[in-house]
CSV table of C-alpha atoms in Angstrom, one decimal:
chain,number,residue,atom,x,y,z
Q,1,MET,CA,-2.7,28.5,-3.0
Q,2,MET,CA,-2.5,26.0,-0.2
Q,3,LYS,CA,-2.7,27.3,3.3
Q,4,ARG,CA,-0.3,26.1,6.0
Q,5,LEU,CA,-2.3,25.1,8.9
Q,6,GLY,CA,0.4,24.3,11.3
Q,7,VAL,CA,-1.0,24.2,14.8
Q,8,LEU,CA,-0.8,20.4,15.0
Q,9,VAL,CA,1.6,19.8,12.1
Q,10,LEU,CA,5.1,19.2,13.4
Q,11,TRP,CA,6.9,20.0,10.2
Q,12,LEU,CA,10.3,18.9,11.4
Q,13,PHE,CA,8.8,15.3,11.4
Q,14,ALA,CA,8.7,15.2,7.6
Q,15,CYS,CA,12.4,15.6,7.4
Q,16,VAL,CA,13.1,12.9,9.9
Q,17,THR,CA,13.3,9.2,8.9
Q,18,GLN,CA,12.7,6.9,11.7
Q,19,ALA,CA,13.5,3.2,12.3
Q,20,ALA,CA,11.0,0.7,10.9
Q,21,GLU,CA,7.8,0.9,13.0
Q,22,LEU,CA,6.6,-2.3,11.3
Q,23,SER,CA,8.4,-5.7,11.3
Q,24,ILE,CA,7.6,-8.6,9.0
Q,25,GLU,CA,6.5,-12.0,10.0
Q,26,ILE,CA,5.8,-14.3,7.0
Q,27,THR,CA,3.3,-17.0,7.9
Q,28,ARG,CA,2.5,-18.5,4.6
Q,29,GLY,CA,4.2,-18.7,1.1
Q,30,ALA,CA,3.2,-20.0,-2.2
Q,31,ASP,CA,3.6,-23.7,-3.0
Q,32,ASN,CA,6.8,-24.5,-4.9
Q,33,PRO,CA,8.4,-21.0,-4.8
Q,34,THR,CA,11.2,-20.4,-7.3
Q,35,SER,CA,14.6,-20.9,-6.0
Q,36,ILE,CA,16.9,-17.9,-6.3
Q,37,ALA,CA,20.2,-16.8,-4.9
Q,38,VAL,CA,20.9,-13.2,-4.2
Q,39,VAL,CA,24.6,-13.1,-3.8
Q,40,PRO,CA,26.2,-10.4,-1.5
Q,41,PHE,CA,27.2,-7.6,-3.8
Q,42,GLY,CA,30.9,-6.9,-4.4
Q,43,ALA,CA,32.4,-3.5,-3.6
Q,44,THR,CA,35.5,-1.7,-4.3
Q,45,PRO,CA,38.2,-2.1,-1.6
Q,46,GLY,CA,37.4,-0.2,1.6
Q,47,LEU,CA,33.8,0.6,0.6
Q,48,LEU,CA,31.4,-0.3,3.4
Q,49,PRO,CA,27.9,0.8,2.2
Q,50,PRO,CA,25.5,1.5,5.0
Q,51,THR,CA,22.8,-0.6,3.3
Q,52,ALA,CA,23.3,-4.2,2.2
Q,53,ILE,CA,21.4,-4.0,-1.1
Q,54,ASP,CA,21.5,-7.8,-1.6
Q,55,ALA,CA,19.9,-8.4,1.8
Q,56,VAL,CA,17.0,-6.0,0.9
Q,57,VAL,CA,16.5,-7.6,-2.5
Q,58,SER,CA,16.4,-11.1,-0.9
Q,59,ALA,CA,13.9,-10.0,1.8
Q,60,ASN,CA,11.7,-8.4,-0.8
Q,61,LEU,CA,11.6,-11.4,-3.0
Q,62,GLN,CA,11.0,-13.7,-0.1
Q,63,ARG,CA,8.1,-11.5,1.1
Q,64,SER,CA,6.4,-11.9,-2.2
Q,65,GLY,CA,6.0,-15.5,-1.4
Q,66,LEU,CA,6.9,-16.5,-5.0
Q,67,PHE,CA,10.6,-16.9,-4.4
Q,68,ALA,CA,12.7,-18.9,-2.0
Q,69,PRO,CA,16.1,-17.0,-1.6
Q,70,MET,CA,19.0,-19.1,-0.7
Q,71,LYS,CA,20.8,-18.5,2.6
Q,72,VAL,CA,24.2,-16.8,2.2
Q,73,SER,CA,25.7,-19.5,4.4
Q,74,ASP,CA,24.6,-22.2,1.9
Q,75,MET,CA,26.4,-20.5,-1.0
Q,76,ILE,CA,29.7,-22.1,-2.0
Q,77,ALA,CA,30.8,-19.1,-4.0
Q,78,GLN,CA,30.0,-15.4,-4.2
Q,79,PRO,CA,30.5,-14.3,-7.9
Q,80,HIS,CA,30.0,-10.6,-8.7
Q,81,GLU,CA,30.1,-11.0,-12.5
Q,82,GLN,CA,28.6,-13.5,-15.0
Q,83,SER,CA,32.1,-14.7,-16.0
Q,84,GLN,CA,32.7,-15.8,-12.4
Q,85,VAL,CA,29.6,-18.0,-12.3
Q,86,PHE,CA,30.1,-21.8,-12.3
Q,87,TYR,CA,26.7,-23.0,-13.4
Q,88,ASN,CA,27.1,-26.6,-12.4
Q,89,ASP,CA,27.7,-25.6,-8.8
Q,90,TRP,CA,24.5,-23.5,-8.6
Q,91,ARG,CA,22.5,-26.3,-10.3
Q,92,LEU,CA,23.7,-28.7,-7.7
Q,93,LEU,CA,22.6,-26.3,-5.0
Q,94,GLY,CA,19.1,-26.2,-6.6
Q,95,SER,CA,19.2,-22.5,-7.6
Q,96,ASP,CA,17.2,-21.6,-10.7
Q,97,TYR,CA,18.4,-18.0,-10.9
Q,98,LEU,CA,21.2,-15.8,-9.6
Q,99,VAL,CA,21.2,-12.1,-8.7
Q,100,ILE,CA,24.8,-10.8,-8.6
Q,101,GLY,CA,26.2,-7.3,-8.4
Q,102,ARG,CA,29.0,-4.9,-7.6
Q,103,MET,CA,29.1,-1.3,-6.4
Q,104,SER,CA,31.5,1.6,-6.3
Q,105,ARG,CA,31.5,5.2,-5.2
Q,106,ASP,CA,33.0,8.2,-6.9
Q,107,ALA,CA,34.8,11.2,-5.4
Q,108,ALA,CA,31.5,13.1,-5.1
Q,109,GLY,CA,30.0,10.3,-3.0
Q,110,LEU,CA,27.6,9.0,-5.7
Q,111,TYR,CA,27.1,5.2,-5.7
Q,112,ARG,CA,27.2,3.2,-8.9
Q,113,VAL,CA,25.5,-0.2,-8.6
Q,114,GLN,CA,25.5,-2.8,-11.4
Q,115,PHE,CA,23.4,-5.9,-11.2
Q,116,ASP,CA,22.8,-9.0,-13.3
Q,117,LEU,CA,20.0,-11.5,-13.3
Q,118,VAL,CA,21.3,-14.9,-14.5
Q,119,ASP,CA,19.3,-18.0,-15.6
Q,120,VAL,CA,21.2,-20.9,-14.1
Q,121,LEU,CA,19.6,-23.7,-16.2
Q,122,ARG,CA,20.0,-21.9,-19.5
Q,123,GLN,CA,23.3,-20.3,-18.5
Q,124,SER,CA,22.2,-17.0,-19.9
Q,125,LEU,CA,22.0,-13.4,-18.8
Q,126,LEU,CA,18.4,-12.2,-18.5
Q,127,LEU,CA,18.9,-8.7,-17.2
Q,128,GLN,CA,21.8,-6.3,-16.6
Q,129,GLU,CA,21.5,-2.7,-15.5
Q,130,THR,CA,23.5,0.0,-13.8
Q,131,VAL,CA,21.8,2.4,-11.3
Q,132,ASN,CA,23.3,5.5,-9.7
Q,133,GLY,CA,22.3,7.2,-6.5
Q,134,SER,CA,23.3,8.8,-3.3
Q,135,GLU,CA,23.9,7.1,0.0
Q,136,ASN,CA,20.3,8.0,1.1
Q,137,GLN,CA,19.0,6.3,-2.1
Q,138,LEU,CA,20.6,2.9,-1.5
Q,139,ARG,CA,17.3,1.4,-0.2
Q,140,ASP,CA,15.5,2.9,-3.3
Q,141,ILE,CA,18.1,1.2,-5.5
Q,142,ALA,CA,17.5,-2.1,-3.7
Q,143,HIS,CA,13.7,-1.8,-4.2
Q,144,TYR,CA,14.3,-0.9,-7.8
Q,145,ILE,CA,16.4,-4.0,-8.4
Q,146,SER,CA,13.8,-6.1,-6.7
Q,147,ASP,CA,11.1,-4.7,-9.0
Q,148,LYS,CA,13.1,-5.4,-12.1
Q,149,VAL,CA,13.9,-9.0,-11.0
Q,150,TYR,CA,10.3,-9.7,-10.0
Q,151,GLU,CA,8.9,-8.3,-13.3
Q,152,LYS,CA,11.4,-10.2,-15.4
Q,153,LEU,CA,10.6,-13.5,-13.8
Q,154,THR,CA,6.8,-13.1,-13.3
Q,155,GLY,CA,5.7,-10.8,-16.0
Q,156,VAL,CA,4.0,-8.6,-13.4
Q,157,LYS,CA,5.3,-5.1,-12.5
Q,158,GLY,CA,7.0,-5.1,-9.1
Q,159,ALA,CA,5.6,-3.0,-6.2
Q,160,PHE,CA,8.6,-3.0,-3.8
Q,161,SER,CA,9.3,0.7,-4.5
Q,162,THR,CA,5.9,1.7,-3.4
Q,163,LYS,CA,4.9,3.1,0.0
Q,164,VAL,CA,2.3,2.5,2.6
Q,165,ALA,CA,0.5,5.0,4.8
Q,166,TYR,CA,-1.2,4.0,8.1
Q,167,VAL,CA,-2.2,5.4,11.4
Q,168,SER,CA,-0.5,4.4,14.6
Q,169,VAL,CA,-1.9,4.9,18.1
Q,170,ALA,CA,0.2,5.2,21.2
Q,171,GLN,CA,-1.0,5.4,24.8
Q,172,THR,CA,0.4,7.9,27.3
Q,173,GLY,CA,-1.4,7.6,30.6
Q,174,ASN,CA,-5.0,8.1,29.9
Q,175,ARG,CA,-4.3,9.9,26.6
Q,176,GLN,CA,-4.0,8.6,23.1
Q,177,ASN,CA,-1.7,10.0,20.5
Q,178,PHE,CA,-2.4,9.5,16.8
Q,179,ARG,CA,0.2,9.6,14.1
Q,180,LEU,CA,-0.1,9.4,10.3
Q,181,ILE,CA,2.9,7.5,9.1
Q,182,LYS,CA,4.4,6.9,5.6
Q,183,ALA,CA,6.8,4.1,5.1
Q,184,ASP,CA,8.4,1.9,2.5
Q,185,ALA,CA,6.3,-1.1,1.5
Q,186,ASP,CA,8.5,-3.2,3.8
Q,187,GLY,CA,7.9,-0.9,6.8
Q,188,GLU,CA,11.3,0.7,6.7
Q,189,ARG,CA,12.1,4.4,6.7
Q,190,ALA,CA,8.9,5.3,8.6
Q,191,GLN,CA,8.2,9.1,8.4
Q,192,MET,CA,5.6,10.9,10.5
Q,193,ILE,CA,3.3,13.0,8.4
Q,194,LEU,CA,1.0,14.3,11.1
Q,195,GLU,CA,0.7,13.9,14.9
Q,196,SER,CA,-2.5,14.8,16.9
Q,197,PRO,CA,-4.2,13.9,20.2
Q,198,GLU,CA,-7.4,13.5,18.2
Q,199,PRO,CA,-8.2,10.7,15.8
Q,200,ILE,CA,-6.8,10.5,12.2
Q,201,LEU,CA,-8.7,8.4,9.7
Q,202,SER,CA,-8.9,7.2,6.1
Q,203,PRO,CA,-5.6,8.2,4.5
Q,204,ALA,CA,-5.8,8.1,0.7
Q,205,TRP,CA,-3.0,8.6,-1.8
Q,206,SER,CA,-3.2,11.0,-4.7
Q,207,PRO,CA,-2.7,9.2,-8.1
Q,208,ASP,CA,0.9,10.6,-8.4
Q,209,GLY,CA,1.8,9.6,-4.9
Q,210,ARG,CA,2.7,13.1,-3.9
Q,211,GLN,CA,-0.2,13.9,-1.6
Q,212,LEU,CA,-2.3,12.3,1.1
Q,213,ALA,CA,-5.9,13.1,1.8
Q,214,TYR,CA,-7.2,12.1,5.3
Q,215,VAL,CA,-9.7,12.9,8.0
Q,216,SER,CA,-8.5,14.7,11.1
Q,217,PHE,CA,-10.5,15.5,14.3
Q,218,GLU,CA,-8.0,18.1,15.4
Q,219,ASP,CA,-10.7,20.8,15.7
Q,220,ARG,CA,-12.8,18.4,17.8
Q,221,ARG,CA,-14.9,17.7,14.7
Q,222,PRO,CA,-14.0,15.8,11.5
Q,223,GLY,CA,-12.5,17.7,8.6
Q,224,ILE,CA,-11.0,16.4,5.3
Q,225,TYR,CA,-7.5,17.6,4.6
Q,226,ARG,CA,-5.0,17.1,1.9
Q,227,GLN,CA,-1.2,17.4,2.4
Q,228,VAL,CA,1.8,17.6,0.1
Q,229,ILE,CA,4.2,15.0,1.5
Q,230,ALA,CA,7.4,16.6,0.4
Q,231,THR,CA,6.8,20.0,1.8
Q,232,GLY,CA,4.2,19.5,4.6
Q,233,GLU,CA,1.8,22.0,3.1
Q,234,ARG,CA,-1.7,21.1,4.0
Q,235,GLU,CA,-5.1,22.4,3.3
Q,236,LYS,CA,-8.5,21.8,5.0
Q,237,LEU,CA,-11.0,21.0,2.3
Q,238,THR,CA,-14.2,20.5,4.3
Q,239,SER,CA,-15.4,21.1,7.8
Q,240,PHE,CA,-19.2,21.0,7.5
Q,241,PRO,CA,-21.4,20.2,10.4
Q,242,GLY,CA,-21.7,16.4,10.8
Q,243,LEU,CA,-19.7,13.9,8.9
Q,244,ASN,CA,-16.8,14.8,6.7
Q,245,GLY,CA,-15.1,11.5,5.8
Q,246,ALA,CA,-13.8,8.8,3.5
Q,247,PRO,CA,-11.9,10.9,0.9
Q,248,SER,CA,-11.1,9.1,-2.4
Q,249,TRP,CA,-9.1,10.6,-5.3
Q,250,SER,CA,-10.3,10.2,-8.8
Q,251,PRO,CA,-7.8,8.5,-11.1
Q,252,ASP,CA,-6.9,11.8,-12.8
Q,253,GLY,CA,-6.3,13.5,-9.4
Q,254,ARG,CA,-8.8,16.3,-10.2
Q,255,ARG,CA,-11.7,15.3,-8.0
Q,256,LEU,CA,-12.2,13.9,-4.6
Q,257,ALA,CA,-15.2,11.7,-3.6
Q,258,MET,CA,-16.2,12.0,0.0
Q,259,VAL,CA,-19.0,11.5,2.5
Q,260,LEU,CA,-20.8,14.5,4.0
Q,261,SER,CA,-23.9,14.7,6.2
Q,262,LYS,CA,-24.2,18.5,5.9
Q,263,ASP,CA,-27.8,17.9,4.5
Q,264,ASP,CA,-28.7,15.7,7.5
Q,265,ASN,CA,-28.0,12.3,5.9
Q,266,PRO,CA,-24.7,10.7,5.0
Q,267,GLU,CA,-24.4,11.0,1.2
Q,268,ILE,CA,-21.6,10.7,-1.4
Q,269,TYR,CA,-20.3,14.0,-2.8
Q,270,MET,CA,-17.7,14.8,-5.4
Q,271,MET,CA,-15.4,17.9,-5.0
Q,272,ASP,CA,-13.7,19.5,-8.0
Q,273,LEU,CA,-10.3,20.3,-6.4
Q,274,ALA,CA,-9.6,23.3,-8.7
Q,275,THR,CA,-12.9,25.1,-8.0
Q,276,ARG,CA,-13.9,23.5,-4.7
Q,277,GLN,CA,-17.4,22.9,-6.2
Q,278,LEU,CA,-19.3,20.1,-4.6
Q,279,THR,CA,-21.6,17.8,-6.6
Q,280,ARG,CA,-24.0,15.5,-4.7
Q,281,LEU,CA,-23.9,12.0,-6.2
Q,282,THR,CA,-26.4,10.1,-4.0
Q,283,ASN,CA,-29.7,11.1,-2.6
Q,284,HIS,CA,-31.3,8.4,-0.4
Q,285,PHE,CA,-32.5,8.1,3.2
Q,286,ALA,CA,-30.1,5.2,3.7
Q,287,ILE,CA,-26.5,5.6,4.8
Q,288,ASP,CA,-24.2,5.9,1.8
Q,289,THR,CA,-20.5,5.9,2.6
Q,290,GLU,CA,-17.0,4.7,1.8
Q,291,PRO,CA,-16.7,5.7,-1.8
Q,292,SER,CA,-13.9,4.5,-4.0
Q,293,TRP,CA,-13.2,5.3,-7.7
Q,294,MET,CA,-13.1,2.6,-10.3
Q,295,PRO,CA,-9.9,2.8,-12.4
Q,296,ASP,CA,-11.6,4.2,-15.5
Q,297,GLY,CA,-12.8,7.3,-13.5
Q,298,ARG,CA,-16.4,6.9,-14.8
Q,299,SER,CA,-17.9,5.3,-11.7
Q,300,ILE,CA,-17.5,4.9,-8.0
Q,301,VAL,CA,-18.3,1.9,-5.7
Q,302,PHE,CA,-19.5,2.6,-2.2
Q,303,THR,CA,-21.2,1.0,0.8
Q,304,SER,CA,-25.0,1.5,1.4
Q,305,ASP,CA,-27.6,0.0,3.6
Q,306,ARG,CA,-30.4,1.0,1.3
Q,307,GLY,CA,-31.2,-2.7,0.8
Q,308,GLY,CA,-31.6,-3.2,4.6
Q,309,LYS,CA,-28.0,-4.4,5.2
Q,310,PRO,CA,-24.6,-3.0,4.2
Q,311,HIS,CA,-23.8,-3.9,0.6
Q,312,ILE,CA,-21.6,-2.6,-2.2
Q,313,TYR,CA,-23.1,-0.5,-5.0
Q,314,GLN,CA,-21.7,1.0,-8.2
Q,315,LEU,CA,-22.7,4.5,-9.4
Q,316,ASP,CA,-22.0,5.9,-12.8
Q,317,VAL,CA,-20.9,9.5,-12.1
Q,318,ALA,CA,-22.3,11.0,-15.3
Q,319,THR,CA,-25.6,9.2,-15.7
Q,320,ARG,CA,-26.3,8.3,-12.0
Q,321,GLU,CA,-27.1,4.8,-13.0
Q,322,LEU,CA,-26.9,2.6,-9.9
Q,323,LYS,CA,-26.1,-1.1,-9.7
Q,324,ARG,CA,-25.9,-3.4,-6.7
Q,325,LEU,CA,-22.7,-5.5,-6.8
Q,326,THR,CA,-22.8,-7.7,-3.7
Q,327,PHE,CA,-25.4,-10.2,-2.6
Q,328,ASP,CA,-23.5,-12.9,-0.7
Q,329,GLY,CA,-23.4,-12.6,3.1
Q,330,VAL,CA,-25.0,-10.2,5.6
Q,331,TYR,CA,-22.4,-7.5,5.5
Q,332,ASN,CA,-20.1,-6.1,2.8
Q,333,SER,CA,-18.3,-2.8,3.1
Q,334,ARG,CA,-15.2,-0.7,2.4
Q,335,PRO,CA,-14.9,-1.6,-1.3
Q,336,ARG,CA,-11.5,-1.1,-3.1
Q,337,PRO,CA,-11.3,-1.9,-6.8
Q,338,MET,CA,-8.6,-4.0,-8.3
Q,339,PRO,CA,-6.2,-1.8,-10.4
Q,340,ASP,CA,-7.4,-3.3,-13.7
Q,341,GLY,CA,-11.1,-3.0,-12.7
Q,342,SER,CA,-11.7,-6.7,-12.9
Q,343,GLY,CA,-12.9,-7.0,-9.3
Q,344,ILE,CA,-13.4,-5.4,-5.9
Q,345,VAL,CA,-11.9,-6.2,-2.5
Q,346,TYR,CA,-14.0,-5.5,0.6
Q,347,VAL,CA,-14.8,-6.4,4.2
Q,348,HIS,CA,-17.2,-9.4,4.2
Q,349,ARG,CA,-19.3,-11.1,6.8
Q,350,SER,CA,-21.1,-14.3,5.7
Q,351,GLU,CA,-23.5,-14.6,8.6
Q,352,ALA,CA,-24.8,-12.7,11.6
Q,353,GLY,CA,-22.4,-12.8,14.5
Q,354,GLY,CA,-19.7,-14.3,12.3
Q,355,PRO,CA,-16.1,-12.9,11.8
Q,356,PHE,CA,-15.2,-10.1,9.4
Q,357,HIS,CA,-12.9,-11.2,6.6
Q,358,ILE,CA,-11.4,-9.7,3.5
Q,359,ALA,CA,-13.0,-11.0,0.3
Q,360,LEU,CA,-12.3,-10.5,-3.4
Q,361,GLN,CA,-15.2,-10.5,-5.9
Q,362,ASN,CA,-14.6,-11.0,-9.6
Q,363,LEU,CA,-16.9,-8.6,-11.4
Q,364,GLN,CA,-16.9,-10.5,-14.7
Q,365,ARG,CA,-17.7,-13.9,-13.2
Q,366,ASN,CA,-19.5,-12.6,-10.1
Q,367,THR,CA,-17.6,-15.0,-7.9
Q,368,VAL,CA,-16.5,-14.3,-4.4
Q,369,ARG,CA,-13.5,-15.6,-2.6
Q,370,VAL,CA,-12.7,-15.1,1.1
Q,371,LEU,CA,-9.0,-14.4,1.4
Q,372,THR,CA,-8.3,-14.1,5.1
Q,373,GLU,CA,-8.8,-16.3,8.2
Q,374,THR,CA,-8.4,-13.8,11.0
Q,375,SER,CA,-11.5,-12.5,12.8
Q,376,TYR,CA,-11.5,-8.7,12.8
Q,377,ASP,CA,-10.3,-7.8,9.3
Q,378,GLU,CA,-11.0,-4.3,8.0
Q,379,SER,CA,-9.7,-1.5,5.8
Q,380,PRO,CA,-8.3,-3.4,2.8
Q,381,SER,CA,-6.0,-1.6,0.3
Q,382,VAL,CA,-4.7,-3.1,-2.9
Q,383,ALA,CA,-1.1,-3.0,-4.2
Q,384,PRO,CA,-0.9,-1.1,-7.5
Q,385,ASN,CA,0.2,-4.2,-9.3
Q,386,GLY,CA,-2.9,-6.1,-8.0
Q,387,SER,CA,-0.9,-8.9,-6.4
Q,388,MET,CA,-1.3,-8.2,-2.7
Q,389,ILE,CA,-3.8,-6.6,-0.3
Q,390,ILE,CA,-2.8,-4.9,3.0
Q,391,TYR,CA,-5.5,-4.7,5.7
Q,392,ALA,CA,-5.9,-4.1,9.4
Q,393,THR,CA,-6.7,-6.9,11.8
Q,394,LYS,CA,-6.5,-8.0,15.5
Q,395,ARG,CA,-3.9,-10.3,17.0
Q,396,LEU,CA,-3.6,-11.0,20.7
Q,397,GLY,CA,-5.9,-8.1,21.3
Q,398,LYS,CA,-3.7,-5.6,19.4
Q,399,GLY,CA,-4.4,-3.9,16.2
Q,400,ILE,CA,-1.8,-4.8,13.5
Q,401,LEU,CA,-1.5,-4.8,9.8
Q,402,ALA,CA,-1.4,-7.9,7.6
Q,403,VAL,CA,-0.9,-8.6,3.9
Q,404,VAL,CA,-2.5,-11.4,1.8
Q,405,SER,CA,-2.0,-12.3,-1.9
Q,406,VAL,CA,-5.0,-12.1,-4.2
Q,407,ASP,CA,-4.9,-15.9,-4.5
Q,408,ALA,CA,-4.7,-16.3,-0.7
Q,409,ASN,CA,-1.6,-18.4,-1.0
Q,410,VAL,CA,0.8,-15.8,0.6
Q,411,LYS,CA,0.3,-14.1,3.9
Q,412,TYR,CA,2.4,-12.1,6.4
Q,413,PHE,CA,1.8,-10.0,9.4
Q,414,LEU,CA,3.4,-6.6,10.1
Q,415,PRO,CA,3.6,-6.3,13.9
Q,416,SER,CA,4.3,-2.9,15.4
Q,417,ALA,CA,5.9,-1.5,18.5
Q,418,ALA,CA,2.9,1.0,18.7
Q,419,ARG,CA,-0.1,0.2,20.8
Q,420,GLU,CA,-1.9,-0.5,17.6
Q,421,VAL,CA,-1.8,0.4,13.9
Q,422,ARG,CA,-4.8,0.8,11.6
Q,423,GLU,CA,-6.1,2.4,8.4
Q,424,PRO,CA,-3.5,1.1,5.9
Q,425,ALA,CA,-3.3,2.6,2.4
Q,426,TRP,CA,-1.0,1.3,-0.3
Q,427,SER,CA,0.4,3.9,-2.6
Q,428,PRO,CA,0.2,4.0,-6.4
Q,429,PHE,CA,3.4,3.3,-8.4
Q,430,MET,CA,5.7,6.2,-7.4
Q,431,ARG,CA,6.6,8.6,-10.2
């Protein structure tokens, strides 16, 4: 049974939803984005919902870079049902698709939201669905609608309903305060998971999205913890002398890869979470660190300087067969596999003294593409649909988060009111 280690866990935080700590600044979108109009949703007379669902849907689709939502001020009509749509008007406005909807609330306070996705050119209904939820779930409903529209029009599962975890750092006098934050993928509904005067590092989501593993220095030395998000229950998994870091969940959620130096040298270990049994996976005088599981659960990728410089290696967990994956550049670290296993994303430096960028390597073709243009890029994490990568970078001397698409055509920054934010982790699809 998990122990509640509550000295530094302020449990009341987990019940408090804060305003967005991250804002969104889109700097680049895809060429020729699809024109779409998300019409303000209709409502029964007197109903003033606290969340404008249509505004959230429009913002989500715009942030993907693949869509260009029409401004509400440019709409000459605001239909709420397909029978109210005059297709010629929307064609003249240049809109390819419409999202329309209406909502009501019953006596118990439950909201009923119906939405339609309409193809303007073909004058046809592509999607119609009704979703029910409480007032607190209106943003969830908006993200759900965004996911459905995105998937219908692109063929790729939407990731707007996912979450991000990150570490924010605030300065009070000469002291720093570290917070582990969970938020919606658009930065809204930020929720503090842990607060500490000591560093917090390497948050990692469990495959079901219900737990976070992370490194905390709250005992003045690093320890690996895992925490149930809904209840705040947390458990210290390791606190060996030396390094305890870089936790990574196996795809089945039963094991945790990590870095320990309890035997004098940083090595990759695997912990069975049911028995707490440790298995040493690497044994080399070099530094082996930053493990991450491949999606099939059979191997891990990790960073090692066993070749003289940091590069990415792949290790078969069962056979211990080792393969070097990266050869380009002078520095490659922090590997994160694509969800389908087709490639890995990592921090890349092409030449000594050069900037650190985020790169994507296709493992079938062995091609490398640098995705970012900023200078201090680190800690990449891939969206569960494989479309976008969130990472930490520097801007005007401040640590911020940024997102780039896997084709590098879409990019946006997530500035924060905190002194800096770092260590982002994109959640799996939430169950």
